[in-house]
GROMACS .gro file of C-alpha atoms in nm:
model
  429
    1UNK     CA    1  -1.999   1.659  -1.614
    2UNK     CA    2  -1.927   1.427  -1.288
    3UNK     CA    3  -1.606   1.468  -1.089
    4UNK     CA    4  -1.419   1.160  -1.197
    5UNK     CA    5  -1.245   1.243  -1.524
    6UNK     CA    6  -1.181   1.589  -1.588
    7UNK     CA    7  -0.885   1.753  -1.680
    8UNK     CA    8  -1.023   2.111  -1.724
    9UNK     CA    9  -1.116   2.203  -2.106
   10UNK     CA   10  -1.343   1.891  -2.166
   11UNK     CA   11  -1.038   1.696  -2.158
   12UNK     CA   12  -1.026   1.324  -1.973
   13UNK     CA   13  -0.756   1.322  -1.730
   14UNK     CA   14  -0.398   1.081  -1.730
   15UNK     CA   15  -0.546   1.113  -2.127
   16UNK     CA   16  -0.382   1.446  -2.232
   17UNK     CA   17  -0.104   1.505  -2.009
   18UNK     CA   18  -0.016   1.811  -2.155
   19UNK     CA   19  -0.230   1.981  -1.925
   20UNK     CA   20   0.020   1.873  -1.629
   21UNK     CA   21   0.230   2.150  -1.739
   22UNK     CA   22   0.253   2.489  -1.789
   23UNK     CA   23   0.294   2.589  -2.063
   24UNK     CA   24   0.421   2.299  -2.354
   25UNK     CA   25   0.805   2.399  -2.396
   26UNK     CA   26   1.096   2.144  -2.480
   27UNK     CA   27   1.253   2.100  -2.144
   28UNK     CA   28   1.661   2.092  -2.188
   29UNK     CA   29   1.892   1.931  -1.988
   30UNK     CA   30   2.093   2.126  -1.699
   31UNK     CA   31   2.202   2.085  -1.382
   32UNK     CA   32   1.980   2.228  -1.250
   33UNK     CA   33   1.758   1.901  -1.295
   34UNK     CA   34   2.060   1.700  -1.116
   35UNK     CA   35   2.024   1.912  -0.838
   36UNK     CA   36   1.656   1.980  -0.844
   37UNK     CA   37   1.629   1.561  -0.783
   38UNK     CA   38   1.853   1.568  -0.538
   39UNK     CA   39   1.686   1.838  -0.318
   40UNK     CA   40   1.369   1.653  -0.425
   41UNK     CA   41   1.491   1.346  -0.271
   42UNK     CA   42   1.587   1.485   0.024
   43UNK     CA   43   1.239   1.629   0.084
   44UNK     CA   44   1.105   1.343   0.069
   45UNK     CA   45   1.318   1.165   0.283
   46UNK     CA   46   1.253   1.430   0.587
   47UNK     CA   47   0.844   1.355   0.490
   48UNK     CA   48   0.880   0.958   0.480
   49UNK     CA   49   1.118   0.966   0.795
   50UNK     CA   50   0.954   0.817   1.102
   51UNK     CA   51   1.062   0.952   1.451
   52UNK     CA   52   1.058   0.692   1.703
   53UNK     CA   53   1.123   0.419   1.466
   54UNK     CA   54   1.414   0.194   1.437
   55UNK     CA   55   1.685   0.257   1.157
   56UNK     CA   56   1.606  -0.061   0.981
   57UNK     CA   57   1.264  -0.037   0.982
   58UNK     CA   58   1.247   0.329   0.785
   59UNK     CA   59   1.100   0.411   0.448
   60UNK     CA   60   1.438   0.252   0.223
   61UNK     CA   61   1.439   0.628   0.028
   62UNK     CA   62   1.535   0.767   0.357
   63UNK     CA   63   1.854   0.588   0.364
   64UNK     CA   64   1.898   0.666  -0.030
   65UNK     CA   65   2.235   0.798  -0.137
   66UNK     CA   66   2.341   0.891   0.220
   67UNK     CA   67   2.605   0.533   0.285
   68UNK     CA   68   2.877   0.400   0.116
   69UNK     CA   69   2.836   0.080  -0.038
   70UNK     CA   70   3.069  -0.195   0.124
   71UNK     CA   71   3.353  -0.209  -0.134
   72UNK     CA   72   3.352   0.183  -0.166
   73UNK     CA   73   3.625   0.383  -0.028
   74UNK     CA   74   3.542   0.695  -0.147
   75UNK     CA   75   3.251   0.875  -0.360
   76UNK     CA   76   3.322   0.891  -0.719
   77UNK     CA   77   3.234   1.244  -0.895
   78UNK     CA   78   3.150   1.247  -1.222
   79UNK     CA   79   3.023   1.528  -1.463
   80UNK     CA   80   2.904   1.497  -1.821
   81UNK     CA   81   3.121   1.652  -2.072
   82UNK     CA   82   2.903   1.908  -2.204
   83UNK     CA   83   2.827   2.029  -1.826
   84UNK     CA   84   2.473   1.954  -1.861
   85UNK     CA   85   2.428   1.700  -1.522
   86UNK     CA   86   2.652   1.532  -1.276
   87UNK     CA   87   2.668   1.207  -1.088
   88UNK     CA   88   2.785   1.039  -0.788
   89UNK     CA   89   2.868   0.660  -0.778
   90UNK     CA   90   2.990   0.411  -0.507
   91UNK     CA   91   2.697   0.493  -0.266
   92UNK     CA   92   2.369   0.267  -0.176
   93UNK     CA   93   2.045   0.329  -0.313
   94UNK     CA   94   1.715   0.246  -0.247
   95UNK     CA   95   1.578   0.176  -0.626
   96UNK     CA   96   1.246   0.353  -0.536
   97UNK     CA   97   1.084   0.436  -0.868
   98UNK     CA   98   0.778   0.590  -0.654
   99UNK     CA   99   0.935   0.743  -0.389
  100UNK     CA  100   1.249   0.876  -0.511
  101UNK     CA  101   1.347   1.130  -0.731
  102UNK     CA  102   1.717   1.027  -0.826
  103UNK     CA  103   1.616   0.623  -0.888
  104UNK     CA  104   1.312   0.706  -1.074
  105UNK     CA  105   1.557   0.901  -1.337
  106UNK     CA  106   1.785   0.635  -1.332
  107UNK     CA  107   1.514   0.334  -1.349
  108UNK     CA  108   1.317   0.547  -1.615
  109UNK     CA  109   1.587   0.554  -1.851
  110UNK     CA  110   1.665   0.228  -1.867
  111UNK     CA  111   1.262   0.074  -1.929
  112UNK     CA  112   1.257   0.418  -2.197
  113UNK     CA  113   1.524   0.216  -2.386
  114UNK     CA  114   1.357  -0.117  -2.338
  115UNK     CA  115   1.006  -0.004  -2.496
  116UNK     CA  116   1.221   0.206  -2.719
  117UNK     CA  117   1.343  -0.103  -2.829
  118UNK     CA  118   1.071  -0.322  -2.811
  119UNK     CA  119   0.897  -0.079  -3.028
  120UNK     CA  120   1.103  -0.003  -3.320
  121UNK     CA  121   1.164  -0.410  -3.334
  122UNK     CA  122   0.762  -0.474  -3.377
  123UNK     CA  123   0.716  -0.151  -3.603
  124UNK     CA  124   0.952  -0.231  -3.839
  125UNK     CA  125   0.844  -0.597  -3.869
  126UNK     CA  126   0.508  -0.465  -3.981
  127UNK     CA  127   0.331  -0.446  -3.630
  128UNK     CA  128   0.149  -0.163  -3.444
  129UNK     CA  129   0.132  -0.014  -3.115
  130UNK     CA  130  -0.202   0.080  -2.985
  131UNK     CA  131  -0.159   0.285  -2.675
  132UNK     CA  132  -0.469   0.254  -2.448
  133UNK     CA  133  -0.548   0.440  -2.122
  134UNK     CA  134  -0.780   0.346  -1.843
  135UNK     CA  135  -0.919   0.534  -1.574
  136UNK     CA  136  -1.255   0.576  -1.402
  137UNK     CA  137  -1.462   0.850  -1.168
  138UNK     CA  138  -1.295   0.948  -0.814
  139UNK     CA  139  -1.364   1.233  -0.627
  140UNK     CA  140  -1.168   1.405  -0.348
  141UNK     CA  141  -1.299   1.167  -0.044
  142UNK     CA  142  -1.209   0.856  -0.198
  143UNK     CA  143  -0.942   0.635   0.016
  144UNK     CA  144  -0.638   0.586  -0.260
  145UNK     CA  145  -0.547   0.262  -0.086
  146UNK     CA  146  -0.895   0.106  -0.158
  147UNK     CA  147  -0.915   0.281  -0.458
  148UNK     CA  148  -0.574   0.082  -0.578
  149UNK     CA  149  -0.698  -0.254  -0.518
  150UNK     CA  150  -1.011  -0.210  -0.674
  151UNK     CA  151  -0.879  -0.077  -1.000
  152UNK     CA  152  -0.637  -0.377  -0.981
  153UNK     CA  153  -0.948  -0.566  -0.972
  154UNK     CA  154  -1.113  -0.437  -1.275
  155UNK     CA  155  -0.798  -0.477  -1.459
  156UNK     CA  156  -0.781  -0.842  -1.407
  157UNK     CA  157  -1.152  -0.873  -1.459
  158UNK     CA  158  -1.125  -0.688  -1.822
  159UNK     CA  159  -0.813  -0.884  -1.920
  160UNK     CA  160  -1.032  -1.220  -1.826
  161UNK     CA  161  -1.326  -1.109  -1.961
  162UNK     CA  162  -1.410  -1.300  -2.294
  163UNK     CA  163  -1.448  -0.957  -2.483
  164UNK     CA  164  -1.111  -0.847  -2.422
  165UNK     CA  165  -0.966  -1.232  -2.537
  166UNK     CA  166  -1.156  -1.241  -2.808
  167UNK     CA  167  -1.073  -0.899  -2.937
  168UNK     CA  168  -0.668  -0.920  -2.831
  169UNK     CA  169  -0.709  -1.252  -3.064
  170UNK     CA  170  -0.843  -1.083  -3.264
  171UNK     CA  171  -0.611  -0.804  -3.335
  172UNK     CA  172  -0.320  -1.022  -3.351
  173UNK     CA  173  -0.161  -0.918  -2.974
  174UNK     CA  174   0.170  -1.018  -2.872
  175UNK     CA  175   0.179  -0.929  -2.572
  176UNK     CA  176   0.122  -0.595  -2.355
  177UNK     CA  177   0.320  -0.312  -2.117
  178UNK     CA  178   0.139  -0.171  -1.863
  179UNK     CA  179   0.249   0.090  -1.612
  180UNK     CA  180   0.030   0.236  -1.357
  181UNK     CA  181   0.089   0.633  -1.312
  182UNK     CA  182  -0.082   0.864  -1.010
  183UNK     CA  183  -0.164   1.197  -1.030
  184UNK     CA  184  -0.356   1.427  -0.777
  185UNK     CA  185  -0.583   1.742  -0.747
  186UNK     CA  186  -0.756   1.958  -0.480
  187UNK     CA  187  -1.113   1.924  -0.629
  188UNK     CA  188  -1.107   1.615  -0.752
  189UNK     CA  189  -0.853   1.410  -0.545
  190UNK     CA  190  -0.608   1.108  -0.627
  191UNK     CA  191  -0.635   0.985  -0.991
  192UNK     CA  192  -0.463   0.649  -1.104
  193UNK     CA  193  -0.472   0.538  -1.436
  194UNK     CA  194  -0.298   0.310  -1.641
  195UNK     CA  195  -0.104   0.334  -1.998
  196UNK     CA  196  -0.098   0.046  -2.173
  197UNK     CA  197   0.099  -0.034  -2.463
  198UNK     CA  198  -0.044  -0.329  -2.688
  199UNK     CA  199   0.166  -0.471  -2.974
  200UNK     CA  200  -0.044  -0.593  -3.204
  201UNK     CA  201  -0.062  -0.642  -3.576
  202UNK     CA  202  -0.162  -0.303  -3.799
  203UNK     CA  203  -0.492  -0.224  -3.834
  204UNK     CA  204  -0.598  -0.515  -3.618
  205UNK     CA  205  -0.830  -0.331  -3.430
  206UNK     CA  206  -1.016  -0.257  -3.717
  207UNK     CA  207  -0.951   0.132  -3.691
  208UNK     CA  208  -0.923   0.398  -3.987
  209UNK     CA  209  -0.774   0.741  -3.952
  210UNK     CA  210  -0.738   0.915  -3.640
  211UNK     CA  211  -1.074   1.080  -3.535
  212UNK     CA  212  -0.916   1.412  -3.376
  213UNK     CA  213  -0.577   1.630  -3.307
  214UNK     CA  214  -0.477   1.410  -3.039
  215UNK     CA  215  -0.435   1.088  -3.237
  216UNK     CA  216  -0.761   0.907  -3.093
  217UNK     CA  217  -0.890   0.561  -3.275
  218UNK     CA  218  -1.239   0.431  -3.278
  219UNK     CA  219  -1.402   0.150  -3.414
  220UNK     CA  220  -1.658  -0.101  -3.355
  221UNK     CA  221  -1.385  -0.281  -3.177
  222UNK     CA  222  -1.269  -0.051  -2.973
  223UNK     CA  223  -1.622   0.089  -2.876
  224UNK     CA  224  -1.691  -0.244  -2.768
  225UNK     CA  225  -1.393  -0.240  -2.560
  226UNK     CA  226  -1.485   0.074  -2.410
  227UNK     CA  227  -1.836  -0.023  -2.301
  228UNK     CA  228  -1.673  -0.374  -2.124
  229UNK     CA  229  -1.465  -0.150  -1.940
  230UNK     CA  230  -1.770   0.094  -1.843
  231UNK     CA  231  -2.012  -0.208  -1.773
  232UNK     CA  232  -1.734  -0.338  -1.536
  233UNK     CA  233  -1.634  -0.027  -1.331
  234UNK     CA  234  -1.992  -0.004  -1.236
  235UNK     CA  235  -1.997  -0.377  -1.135
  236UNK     CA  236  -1.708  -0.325  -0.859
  237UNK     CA  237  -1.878   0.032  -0.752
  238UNK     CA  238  -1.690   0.334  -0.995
  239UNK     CA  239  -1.987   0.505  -1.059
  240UNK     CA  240  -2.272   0.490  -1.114
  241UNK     CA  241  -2.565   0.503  -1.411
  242UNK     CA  242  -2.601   0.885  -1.360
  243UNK     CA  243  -2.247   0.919  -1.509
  244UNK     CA  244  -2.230   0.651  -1.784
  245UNK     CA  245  -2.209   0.946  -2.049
  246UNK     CA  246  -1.883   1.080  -1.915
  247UNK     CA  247  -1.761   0.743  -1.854
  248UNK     CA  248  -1.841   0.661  -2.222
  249UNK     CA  249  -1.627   0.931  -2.349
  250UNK     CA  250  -1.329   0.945  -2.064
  251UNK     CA  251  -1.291   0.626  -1.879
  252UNK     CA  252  -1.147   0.441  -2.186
  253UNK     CA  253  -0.935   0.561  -2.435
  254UNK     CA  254  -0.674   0.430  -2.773
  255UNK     CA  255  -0.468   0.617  -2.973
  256UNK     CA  256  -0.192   0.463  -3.249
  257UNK     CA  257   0.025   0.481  -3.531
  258UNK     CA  258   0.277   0.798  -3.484
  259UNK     CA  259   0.075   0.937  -3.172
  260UNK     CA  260   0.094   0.656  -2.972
  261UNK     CA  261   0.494   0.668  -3.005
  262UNK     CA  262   0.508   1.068  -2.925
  263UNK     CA  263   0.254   1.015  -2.646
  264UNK     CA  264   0.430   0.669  -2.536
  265UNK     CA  265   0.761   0.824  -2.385
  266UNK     CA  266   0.769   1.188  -2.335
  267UNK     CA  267   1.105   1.197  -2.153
  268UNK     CA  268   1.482   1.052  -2.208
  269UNK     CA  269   1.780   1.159  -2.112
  270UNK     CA  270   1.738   1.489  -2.260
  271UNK     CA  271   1.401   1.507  -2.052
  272UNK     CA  272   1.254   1.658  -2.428
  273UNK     CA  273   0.951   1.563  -2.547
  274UNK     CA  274   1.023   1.268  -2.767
  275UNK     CA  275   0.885   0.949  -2.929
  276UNK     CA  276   0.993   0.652  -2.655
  277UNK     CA  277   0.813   0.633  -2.351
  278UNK     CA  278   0.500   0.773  -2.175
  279UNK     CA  279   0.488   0.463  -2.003
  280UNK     CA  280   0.787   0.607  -1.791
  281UNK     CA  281   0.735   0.984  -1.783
  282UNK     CA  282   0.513   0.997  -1.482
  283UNK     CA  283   0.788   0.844  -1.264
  284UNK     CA  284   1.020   1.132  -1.358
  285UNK     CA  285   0.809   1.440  -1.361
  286UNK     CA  286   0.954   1.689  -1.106
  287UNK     CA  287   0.877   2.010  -1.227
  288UNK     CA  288   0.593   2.269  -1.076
  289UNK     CA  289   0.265   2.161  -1.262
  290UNK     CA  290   0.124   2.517  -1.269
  291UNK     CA  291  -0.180   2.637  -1.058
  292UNK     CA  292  -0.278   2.372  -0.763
  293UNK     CA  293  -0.638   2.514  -0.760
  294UNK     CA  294  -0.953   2.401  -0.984
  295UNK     CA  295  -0.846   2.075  -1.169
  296UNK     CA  296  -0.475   2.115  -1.222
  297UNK     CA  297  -0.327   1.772  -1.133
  298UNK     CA  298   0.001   1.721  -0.960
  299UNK     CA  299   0.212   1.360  -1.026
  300UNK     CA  300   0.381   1.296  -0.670
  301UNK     CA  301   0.683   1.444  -0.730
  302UNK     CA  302   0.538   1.778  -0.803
  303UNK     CA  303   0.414   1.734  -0.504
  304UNK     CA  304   0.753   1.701  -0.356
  305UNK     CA  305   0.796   2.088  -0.488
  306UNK     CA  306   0.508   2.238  -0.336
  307UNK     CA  307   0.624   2.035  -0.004
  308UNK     CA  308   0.932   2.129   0.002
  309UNK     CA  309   0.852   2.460  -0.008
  310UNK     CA  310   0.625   2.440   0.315
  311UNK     CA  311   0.285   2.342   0.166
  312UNK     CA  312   0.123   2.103   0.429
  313UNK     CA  313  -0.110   1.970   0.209
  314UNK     CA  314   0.128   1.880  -0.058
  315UNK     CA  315   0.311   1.736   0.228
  316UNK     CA  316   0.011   1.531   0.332
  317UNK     CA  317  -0.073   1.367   0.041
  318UNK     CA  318   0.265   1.263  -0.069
  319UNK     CA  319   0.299   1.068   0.281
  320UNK     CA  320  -0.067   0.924   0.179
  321UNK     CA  321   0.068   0.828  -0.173
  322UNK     CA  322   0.381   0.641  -0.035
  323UNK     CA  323   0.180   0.429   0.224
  324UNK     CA  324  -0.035   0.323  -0.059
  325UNK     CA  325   0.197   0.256  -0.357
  326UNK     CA  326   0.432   0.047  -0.131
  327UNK     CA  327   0.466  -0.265  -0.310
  328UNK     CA  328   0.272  -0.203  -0.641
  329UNK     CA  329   0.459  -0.242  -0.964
  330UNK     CA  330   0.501   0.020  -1.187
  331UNK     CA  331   0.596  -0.096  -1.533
  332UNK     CA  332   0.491  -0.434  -1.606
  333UNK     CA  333   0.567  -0.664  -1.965
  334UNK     CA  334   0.372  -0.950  -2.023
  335UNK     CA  335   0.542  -1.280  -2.005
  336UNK     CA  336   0.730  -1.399  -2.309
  337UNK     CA  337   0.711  -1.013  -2.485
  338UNK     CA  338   1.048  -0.901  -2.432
  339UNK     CA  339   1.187  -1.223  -2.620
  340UNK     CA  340   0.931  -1.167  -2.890
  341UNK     CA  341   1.049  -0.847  -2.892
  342UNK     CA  342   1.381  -0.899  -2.873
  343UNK     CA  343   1.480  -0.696  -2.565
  344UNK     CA  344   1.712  -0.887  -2.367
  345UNK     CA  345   1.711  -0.663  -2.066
  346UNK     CA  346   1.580  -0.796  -1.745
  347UNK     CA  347   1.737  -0.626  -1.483
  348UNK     CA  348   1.515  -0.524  -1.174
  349UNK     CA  349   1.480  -0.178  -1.049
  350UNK     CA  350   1.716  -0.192  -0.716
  351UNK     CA  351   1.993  -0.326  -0.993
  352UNK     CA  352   1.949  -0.046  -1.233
  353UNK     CA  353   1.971   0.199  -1.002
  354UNK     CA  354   2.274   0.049  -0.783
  355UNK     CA  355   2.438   0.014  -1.176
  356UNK     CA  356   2.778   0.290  -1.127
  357UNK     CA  357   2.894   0.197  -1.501
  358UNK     CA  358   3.022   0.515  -1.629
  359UNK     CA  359   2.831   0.645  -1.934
  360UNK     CA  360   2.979   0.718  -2.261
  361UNK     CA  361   2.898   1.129  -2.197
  362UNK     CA  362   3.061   1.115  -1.825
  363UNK     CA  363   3.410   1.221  -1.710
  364UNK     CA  364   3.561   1.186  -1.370
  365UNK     CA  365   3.596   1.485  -1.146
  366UNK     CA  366   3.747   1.314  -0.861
  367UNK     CA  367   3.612   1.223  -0.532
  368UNK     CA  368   3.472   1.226  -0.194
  369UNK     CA  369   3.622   1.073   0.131
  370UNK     CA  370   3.395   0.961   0.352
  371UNK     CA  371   3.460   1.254   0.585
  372UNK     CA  372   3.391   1.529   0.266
  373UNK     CA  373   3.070   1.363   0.133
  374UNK     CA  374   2.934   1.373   0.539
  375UNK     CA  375   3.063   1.730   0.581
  376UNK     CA  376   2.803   1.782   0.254
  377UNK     CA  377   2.529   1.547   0.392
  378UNK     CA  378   2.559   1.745   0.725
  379UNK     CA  379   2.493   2.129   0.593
  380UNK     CA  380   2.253   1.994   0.332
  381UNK     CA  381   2.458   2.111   0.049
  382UNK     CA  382   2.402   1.782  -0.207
  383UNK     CA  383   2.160   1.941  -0.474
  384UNK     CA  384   2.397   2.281  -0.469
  385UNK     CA  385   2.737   2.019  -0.498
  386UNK     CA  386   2.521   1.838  -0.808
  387UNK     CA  387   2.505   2.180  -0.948
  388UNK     CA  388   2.861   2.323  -0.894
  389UNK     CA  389   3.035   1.973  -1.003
  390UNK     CA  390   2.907   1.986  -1.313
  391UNK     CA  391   3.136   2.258  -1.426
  392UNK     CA  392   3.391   2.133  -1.225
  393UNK     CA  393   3.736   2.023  -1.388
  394UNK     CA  394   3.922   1.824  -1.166
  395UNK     CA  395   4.005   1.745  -0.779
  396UNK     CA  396   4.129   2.012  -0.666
  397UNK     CA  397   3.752   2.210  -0.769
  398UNK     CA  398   3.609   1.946  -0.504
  399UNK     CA  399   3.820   2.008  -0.217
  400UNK     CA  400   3.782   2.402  -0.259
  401UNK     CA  401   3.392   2.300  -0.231
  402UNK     CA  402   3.425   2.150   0.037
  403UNK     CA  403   3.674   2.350   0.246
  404UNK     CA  404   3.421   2.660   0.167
  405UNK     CA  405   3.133   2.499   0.359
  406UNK     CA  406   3.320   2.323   0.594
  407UNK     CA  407   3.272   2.652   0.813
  408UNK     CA  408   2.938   2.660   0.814
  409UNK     CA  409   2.717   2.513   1.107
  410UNK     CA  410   2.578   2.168   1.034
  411UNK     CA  411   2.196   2.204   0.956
  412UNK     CA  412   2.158   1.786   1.032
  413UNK     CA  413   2.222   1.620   1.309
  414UNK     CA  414   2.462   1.378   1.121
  415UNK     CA  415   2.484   1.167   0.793
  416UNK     CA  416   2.503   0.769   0.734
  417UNK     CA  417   2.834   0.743   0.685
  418UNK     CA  418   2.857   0.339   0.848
  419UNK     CA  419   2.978   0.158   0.529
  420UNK     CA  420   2.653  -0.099   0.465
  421UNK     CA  421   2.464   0.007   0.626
  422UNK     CA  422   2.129   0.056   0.402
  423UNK     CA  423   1.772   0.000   0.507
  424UNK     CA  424   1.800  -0.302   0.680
  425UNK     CA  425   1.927  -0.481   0.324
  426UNK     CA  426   2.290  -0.505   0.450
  427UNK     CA  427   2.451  -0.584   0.780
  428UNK     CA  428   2.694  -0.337   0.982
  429UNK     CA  429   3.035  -0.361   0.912
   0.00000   0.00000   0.00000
């Protein structure tokens, strides 16, 4: 079997996710995940922080959650009721889906309801969702940047390519979601891939019962399909005819019915394994992925874990991955779908994640002044104030919080406390 799209146990990788975890339990909500983001976050923001370079011109998740926006007195605390997470509102953020730990939760939530919604609109007006995955070989010494742009390339070509026209006809397509996901190992290196979600009319691709456990269609369509995409990463240089075989059965992949909804969104609020969105999951994953040796693959914010706890390499490749990624979208409709659909959102990722509208499951602690949330910021205590507001009752909880670590020595040098101050995005007061 070649290097480029093995998972471990025969299984293609960004295919099976599964295998990203140990172990395949529920997760449950705590707030322990609150806080876990937020020390997440702040890992990455000492990794993506540039010495030498000029305020503005820093990574924007470095500035993330650490200013007051302009009309913003104070730092709203909130908790939800059943003490399972916590929140802060009133601050800027930098609406980072690939670089930040706290927006990607936020931003994920919000595109989980929209191809929630998009879904259950085209299922129950007879439809189907074909969820299909493409990938192709890479090995460890492959550059991710060119990587990127040639897999962008391939895309385009297959979507032009009279096959794929013909066939979406075809089928009946609507429209598509795409959303590009990264994941990583030591032996085999960076891995994109992308999910795509095609809505399309039932049974259009001329598919019959699922062929295995996992929920995988074939068909003469889709095998067709599969050898345009094959014929086409060897035209732009992914491999080569020595590994046509494995990029027969791994490169290219469909699944539908009920296991393209389980498989489509993993992860809501409740971070459970669900039926809503895989197309979002990746963005969100946090957790340690098990093992980092042999083929185990890491999404970047696993990476973040291993990091933070002092792993160079980990620490490496995330700074790699942000260079790279800068720029690229993650999630992306065709146009015209979400009317079809009938999903009217079409807010953009920087406005999801600067939303502060209280939820329906949130109540209000109290608050921060400015001079509390930087005496926070400045002994590094954000995660472990995530975790102990969420059982907090009222003010009164806060200011003990704070007056118990306002003893201890200041770990930072000092916190953005200038009120617009964001990234370059807003001017100084």
């Amino acid at each position: 079997m070649s290097a480029a799209v093995s998972a471990g146990a025969g299984r293609p990788l960004g295919i099976y996710t599964k295998s990203l975890h140990a172990g395949g339990a529920a997760k449950t909500k705590s707030p322990a995940a609150t806080a876990g983001r937020y020390a997440l976050q702040r890992t990455a923001q000492g990794l993506l922080w540039q010495k030498g370079v000029e305020w503005k011109e820093q990574h924007r998740t470095c500035w993330c959650c650490r200013s007051l926006k302009r009309e913003s007195g104070s730092v709203g605390v909130f908790r939800n009721a059943d003490g399972s997470g916590s929140s802060l509102t009133g601050l800027n953020r930098c609406g980072e889906i690939w670089t930040c730990p706290v927006c990607a939760a936020r931003i994920c939530e919000e595109r989980r309801r929209e191809l929630s919604a998009g879904m259950t609109a085209h299922v129950g007006n007879g439809g189907a969702a074909y969820l299909f995955t493409l990938t192709f070989p890479h090995e460890a010494d492959h550059d991710l940047g060119e990587m990127l742009e040639r897999f962008a390339n391939v895309r385009q070509r297959m979507q032009n390519s009279r096959t794929w026209k013909r066939l979406m006809q075809q089928a009946g397509c609507v429209g598509r979601v795409s959303a590009l996901e990264l994941t990583i190992s030591q032996e085999n290196g960076w891995h994109p891939h992308v999910h795509m979600l095609v809505f399309a009319k039932a049974g259009g691709l001329g598919e019959g019962a699922p062929i295995n456990e996992h929920g995988d269609l074939d068909s003469p369509e889709i095998a067709e399909l599969r050898l345009q995409w094959v014929n086409l990463l060897l035209k732009v240089g992914f491999g080569d005819r020595s590994k046509v075989t494995d990029m027969m059965k791994h490169s290219f992949n469909v699944r539908g019915g009920t296991k393209a909804a389980e498989y489509i969104a993993k992860y809501g609020r409740d971070e459970r394994w669900g039926a809503s969105s895989e197309m979002t999951a990746s963005y969100q994953k946090t957790g340690a992925a098990g093992e980092r040796q042999g083929l185990m693959h890491f999404t970047p914010f696993q990476l973040l874990t291993w990091a933070g706890n002092g792993d160079a390499w980990a620490a490496c490749r995330f700074r790699e991955y942000a260079k790279h990624i800068a720029g690229k979208r993650a999630i992306t409709w065709t146009p015209g779908l979400k009317k079809a659909l009938g999903v009217d959102s079409d807010r953009t990722d920087d406005e999801i994640a600067a939303d502060d509208s209280r939820l329906p499951e949130q109540i209000e602690v109290g608050e921060l002044t400015t001079e509390q949330f930087q005496t926070v910021l400045r002994r590094a205590r954000l995660p472990d104030f995530m975790r102990y507001v969420a059982d907090a009752t009222c003010q009164a909880d806060i200011d003990d919080y704070v007056n118990a670590i306002a003893s201890i020595a200041p770990t930072n040098s000092g916190a953005v406390v200038i009120r617009g101050a964001f990234a370059g995005r807003y001017a100084i007061n």
